[in-house]
């Protein structure tokens, strides 16, 4: 239930005490009373959160079940306004604060440039400034987005189109640069050689002369596709092109502890709420020390909007989730499976996206100091060719 709506309407954290707490909860549910974050506190009662309007409806239910209620905390805008109402100067400041927010939302706070690769961002911002697009400019003084796009396209050479998009107080300039024919890269003559000892499983020659065949065993550095073509009397050096796959042998040493630690959430959490203005946050609820020794923080942020326009103000909720770490013992078989998966993943990542494991063997396994140690041998099919420049003597 926690959210902007409940914050605006107001809600309270209460403790229900008595021998018929469960009956009270059932009666409240039948009366459509909104209750959430309900917890049973051994020897104390039941703690829960309830909307402010529903709090005044539960008096008859308390008398009917002989339960007592104690308010532990109050949250939301009604309580904040009640505190502010005690000081007229503060109310005036609060009103001026929102007037200031309205004025600030009418300014341009940020200008972003996207899509530029060859044109300098400073040149684009300079052209945008000439058309009235710059930080701290009033939004109502800007030309229409179509007119700005047209003028910027004329001002910037080397672009085919410029788009101007306004979202709230931010302006994004999207640039589409003119395409030019890609210049062909000049390449020196080269061989394709083996980068590891392997057995060739596949070879495709696009340019050059193949020096090996399928099922050939090659050493690291052996020429796979030669960049020398022609006859012995009239040799010619070219750029060797092609693809070669082969079976390569890899050996891994992996260890996995038999005592595994796992993280779990207990279900308990606390919340803190903030009002956001620009890069600053003002905490409005959830004060005090975190009651958990170990916890994780989950942050959610929402920006205020007027129609399609975002304002430089919003609210943020931090959810502090209590976590516990539990330990469990695994078997040697489970540890071996985990080690194999880790080794396989590493072998595939290091040897390219097209690598495939054709065979696997455990060469040695032992348990020592609470860990399982494995020596694993993989036969991986992968691309094995790399370039070697041809140096003329």
mmCIF file of N, CA, C and O in Angstrom, residues 181-216:
data_model
loop_
_atom_site.group_PDB
_atom_site.id
_atom_site.type_symbol
_atom_site.label_atom_id
_atom_site.label_comp_id
_atom_site.label_asym_id
_atom_site.label_seq_id
_atom_site.Cartn_x
_atom_site.Cartn_y
_atom_site.Cartn_z
ATOM 1 N N UNK A 181 30.880 7.062 -48.073
ATOM 2 C CA UNK A 181 31.392 5.723 -48.411
ATOM 3 C C UNK A 181 32.584 5.371 -47.538
ATOM 4 O O UNK A 181 33.476 6.193 -47.320
ATOM 5 N N UNK A 182 32.547 4.166 -46.984
ATOM 6 C CA UNK A 182 33.625 3.728 -46.096
ATOM 7 C C UNK A 182 34.893 3.455 -46.903
ATOM 8 O O UNK A 182 34.881 2.710 -47.891
ATOM 9 N N UNK A 183 35.960 4.105 -46.505
ATOM 10 C CA UNK A 183 37.238 3.913 -47.197
ATOM 11 C C UNK A 183 37.778 2.523 -46.902
ATOM 12 O O UNK A 183 37.763 2.062 -45.755
ATOM 13 N N UNK A 184 38.205 1.839 -47.943
ATOM 14 C CA UNK A 184 38.747 0.498 -47.760
ATOM 15 C C UNK A 184 40.088 0.553 -47.052
ATOM 16 O O UNK A 184 40.933 1.386 -47.373
ATOM 17 N N UNK A 185 40.213 -0.283 -46.079
ATOM 18 C CA UNK A 185 41.440 -0.313 -45.298
ATOM 19 C C UNK A 185 42.570 -0.965 -46.102
ATOM 20 O O UNK A 185 42.402 -2.027 -46.697
ATOM 21 N N UNK A 186 43.695 -0.265 -46.129
ATOM 22 C CA UNK A 186 44.863 -0.806 -46.811
ATOM 23 C C UNK A 186 45.536 -1.828 -45.904
ATOM 24 O O UNK A 186 45.829 -1.542 -44.751
ATOM 25 N N UNK A 187 45.749 -3.023 -46.418
ATOM 26 C CA UNK A 187 46.310 -4.093 -45.602
ATOM 27 C C UNK A 187 47.605 -4.593 -46.237
ATOM 28 O O UNK A 187 47.701 -4.731 -47.465
ATOM 29 N N UNK A 188 48.578 -4.868 -45.397
ATOM 30 C CA UNK A 188 49.844 -5.422 -45.851
ATOM 31 C C UNK A 188 49.703 -6.928 -46.064
ATOM 32 O O UNK A 188 48.850 -7.586 -45.450
ATOM 33 N N UNK A 189 50.541 -7.503 -46.936
ATOM 34 C CA UNK A 189 50.498 -8.952 -47.135
ATOM 35 C C UNK A 189 50.686 -9.704 -45.813
ATOM 36 O O UNK A 189 51.430 -9.259 -44.929
ATOM 37 N N UNK A 190 50.023 -10.838 -45.692
ATOM 38 C CA UNK A 190 50.082 -11.567 -44.426
ATOM 39 C C UNK A 190 49.770 -13.042 -44.658
ATOM 40 O O UNK A 190 49.163 -13.441 -45.663
ATOM 41 N N UNK A 191 50.217 -13.865 -43.708
ATOM 42 C CA UNK A 191 49.806 -15.267 -43.605
ATOM 43 C C UNK A 191 48.733 -15.369 -42.523
ATOM 44 O O UNK A 191 48.594 -14.495 -41.662
ATOM 45 N N UNK A 192 47.996 -16.452 -42.525
ATOM 46 C CA UNK A 192 47.157 -16.843 -41.396
ATOM 47 C C UNK A 192 47.805 -18.063 -40.757
ATOM 48 O O UNK A 192 48.005 -19.093 -41.433
ATOM 49 N N UNK A 193 48.165 -17.941 -39.457
ATOM 50 C CA UNK A 193 48.881 -19.008 -38.768
ATOM 51 C C UNK A 193 48.067 -19.491 -37.578
ATOM 52 O O UNK A 193 47.143 -18.814 -37.109
ATOM 53 N N UNK A 194 48.423 -20.666 -37.054
ATOM 54 C CA UNK A 194 47.734 -21.250 -35.897
ATOM 55 C C UNK A 194 48.165 -20.531 -34.619
ATOM 56 O O UNK A 194 49.350 -20.326 -34.385
ATOM 57 N N UNK A 195 47.190 -20.166 -33.796
ATOM 58 C CA UNK A 195 47.509 -19.508 -32.533
ATOM 59 C C UNK A 195 47.619 -20.493 -31.372
ATOM 60 O O UNK A 195 47.864 -20.097 -30.227
ATOM 61 N N UNK A 196 47.443 -21.778 -31.664
ATOM 62 C CA UNK A 196 47.584 -22.814 -30.625
ATOM 63 C C UNK A 196 47.768 -24.157 -31.315
ATOM 64 O O UNK A 196 47.431 -24.327 -32.494
ATOM 65 N N UNK A 197 48.319 -25.127 -30.592
ATOM 66 C CA UNK A 197 48.375 -26.490 -31.101
ATOM 67 C C UNK A 197 46.947 -26.991 -31.280
ATOM 68 O O UNK A 197 46.100 -26.813 -30.385
ATOM 69 N N UNK A 198 46.654 -27.631 -32.420
ATOM 70 C CA UNK A 198 45.274 -28.035 -32.690
ATOM 71 C C UNK A 198 45.224 -29.089 -33.769
ATOM 72 O O UNK A 198 46.222 -29.394 -34.431
ATOM 73 N N UNK A 199 44.029 -29.668 -33.954
ATOM 74 C CA UNK A 199 43.708 -30.533 -35.088
ATOM 75 C C UNK A 199 42.652 -29.807 -35.908
ATOM 76 O O UNK A 199 41.585 -29.455 -35.396
ATOM 77 N N UNK A 200 42.931 -29.567 -37.189
ATOM 78 C CA UNK A 200 42.045 -28.789 -38.054
ATOM 79 C C UNK A 200 40.753 -29.573 -38.295
ATOM 80 O O UNK A 200 40.780 -30.754 -38.667
ATOM 81 N N UNK A 201 39.619 -28.908 -38.071
ATOM 82 C CA UNK A 201 38.306 -29.525 -38.322
ATOM 83 C C UNK A 201 37.574 -28.864 -39.477
ATOM 84 O O UNK A 201 36.669 -29.456 -40.058
ATOM 85 N N UNK A 202 37.968 -27.638 -39.806
ATOM 86 C CA UNK A 202 37.269 -26.927 -40.876
ATOM 87 C C UNK A 202 38.189 -25.839 -41.413
ATOM 88 O O UNK A 202 38.838 -25.125 -40.635
ATOM 89 N N UNK A 203 38.265 -25.696 -42.758
ATOM 90 C CA UNK A 203 39.086 -24.655 -43.354
ATOM 91 C C UNK A 203 38.376 -24.094 -44.584
ATOM 92 O O UNK A 203 37.864 -24.855 -45.417
ATOM 93 N N UNK A 204 38.319 -22.779 -44.657
ATOM 94 C CA UNK A 204 37.734 -22.093 -45.801
ATOM 95 C C UNK A 204 38.717 -21.017 -46.252
ATOM 96 O O UNK A 204 39.066 -20.126 -45.478
ATOM 97 N N UNK A 205 39.163 -21.101 -47.495
ATOM 98 C CA UNK A 205 40.151 -20.163 -48.025
ATOM 99 C C UNK A 205 39.474 -19.193 -48.980
ATOM 100 O O UNK A 205 38.889 -19.603 -49.989
ATOM 101 N N UNK A 206 39.532 -17.915 -48.651
ATOM 102 C CA UNK A 206 38.972 -16.871 -49.505
ATOM 103 C C UNK A 206 40.050 -16.290 -50.411
ATOM 104 O O UNK A 206 39.807 -15.980 -51.574
ATOM 105 N N UNK A 207 41.240 -16.106 -49.858
ATOM 106 C CA UNK A 207 42.366 -15.590 -50.651
ATOM 107 C C UNK A 207 43.661 -16.140 -50.071
ATOM 108 O O UNK A 207 43.831 -16.184 -48.858
ATOM 109 N N UNK A 208 44.562 -16.563 -50.938
ATOM 110 C CA UNK A 208 45.799 -17.176 -50.492
ATOM 111 C C UNK A 208 45.826 -18.655 -50.838
ATOM 112 O O UNK A 208 45.009 -19.157 -51.625
ATOM 113 N N UNK A 209 46.743 -19.388 -50.255
ATOM 114 C CA UNK A 209 46.906 -20.816 -50.559
ATOM 115 C C UNK A 209 46.848 -21.611 -49.253
ATOM 116 O O UNK A 209 47.620 -21.362 -48.323
ATOM 117 N N UNK A 210 45.892 -22.561 -49.192
ATOM 118 C CA UNK A 210 45.754 -23.402 -48.004
ATOM 119 C C UNK A 210 46.952 -24.322 -47.878
ATOM 120 O O UNK A 210 47.340 -24.988 -48.844
ATOM 121 N N UNK A 211 47.549 -24.383 -46.709
ATOM 122 C CA UNK A 211 48.721 -25.222 -46.472
ATOM 123 C C UNK A 211 48.382 -26.470 -45.653
ATOM 124 O O UNK A 211 49.233 -27.327 -45.441
ATOM 125 N N UNK A 212 47.152 -26.550 -45.139
ATOM 126 C CA UNK A 212 46.744 -27.700 -44.334
ATOM 127 C C UNK A 212 45.388 -28.186 -44.820
ATOM 128 O O UNK A 212 44.684 -27.496 -45.561
ATOM 129 N N UNK A 213 45.014 -29.389 -44.386
ATOM 130 C CA UNK A 213 43.722 -29.965 -44.715
ATOM 131 C C UNK A 213 42.963 -30.322 -43.438
ATOM 132 O O UNK A 213 43.511 -30.254 -42.335
ATOM 133 N N UNK A 214 41.726 -30.699 -43.618
ATOM 134 C CA UNK A 214 40.927 -31.173 -42.484
ATOM 135 C C UNK A 214 41.606 -32.382 -41.853
ATOM 136 O O UNK A 214 42.148 -33.236 -42.573
ATOM 137 N N UNK A 215 41.606 -32.425 -40.533
ATOM 138 C CA UNK A 215 42.207 -33.479 -39.714
ATOM 139 C C UNK A 215 43.729 -33.365 -39.635
ATOM 140 O O UNK A 215 44.377 -34.235 -39.063
ATOM 141 N N UNK A 216 44.317 -32.282 -40.196
ATOM 142 C CA UNK A 216 45.759 -32.067 -40.050
ATOM 143 C C UNK A 216 46.065 -31.605 -38.632
ATOM 144 O O UNK A 216 45.334 -30.795 -38.049
#
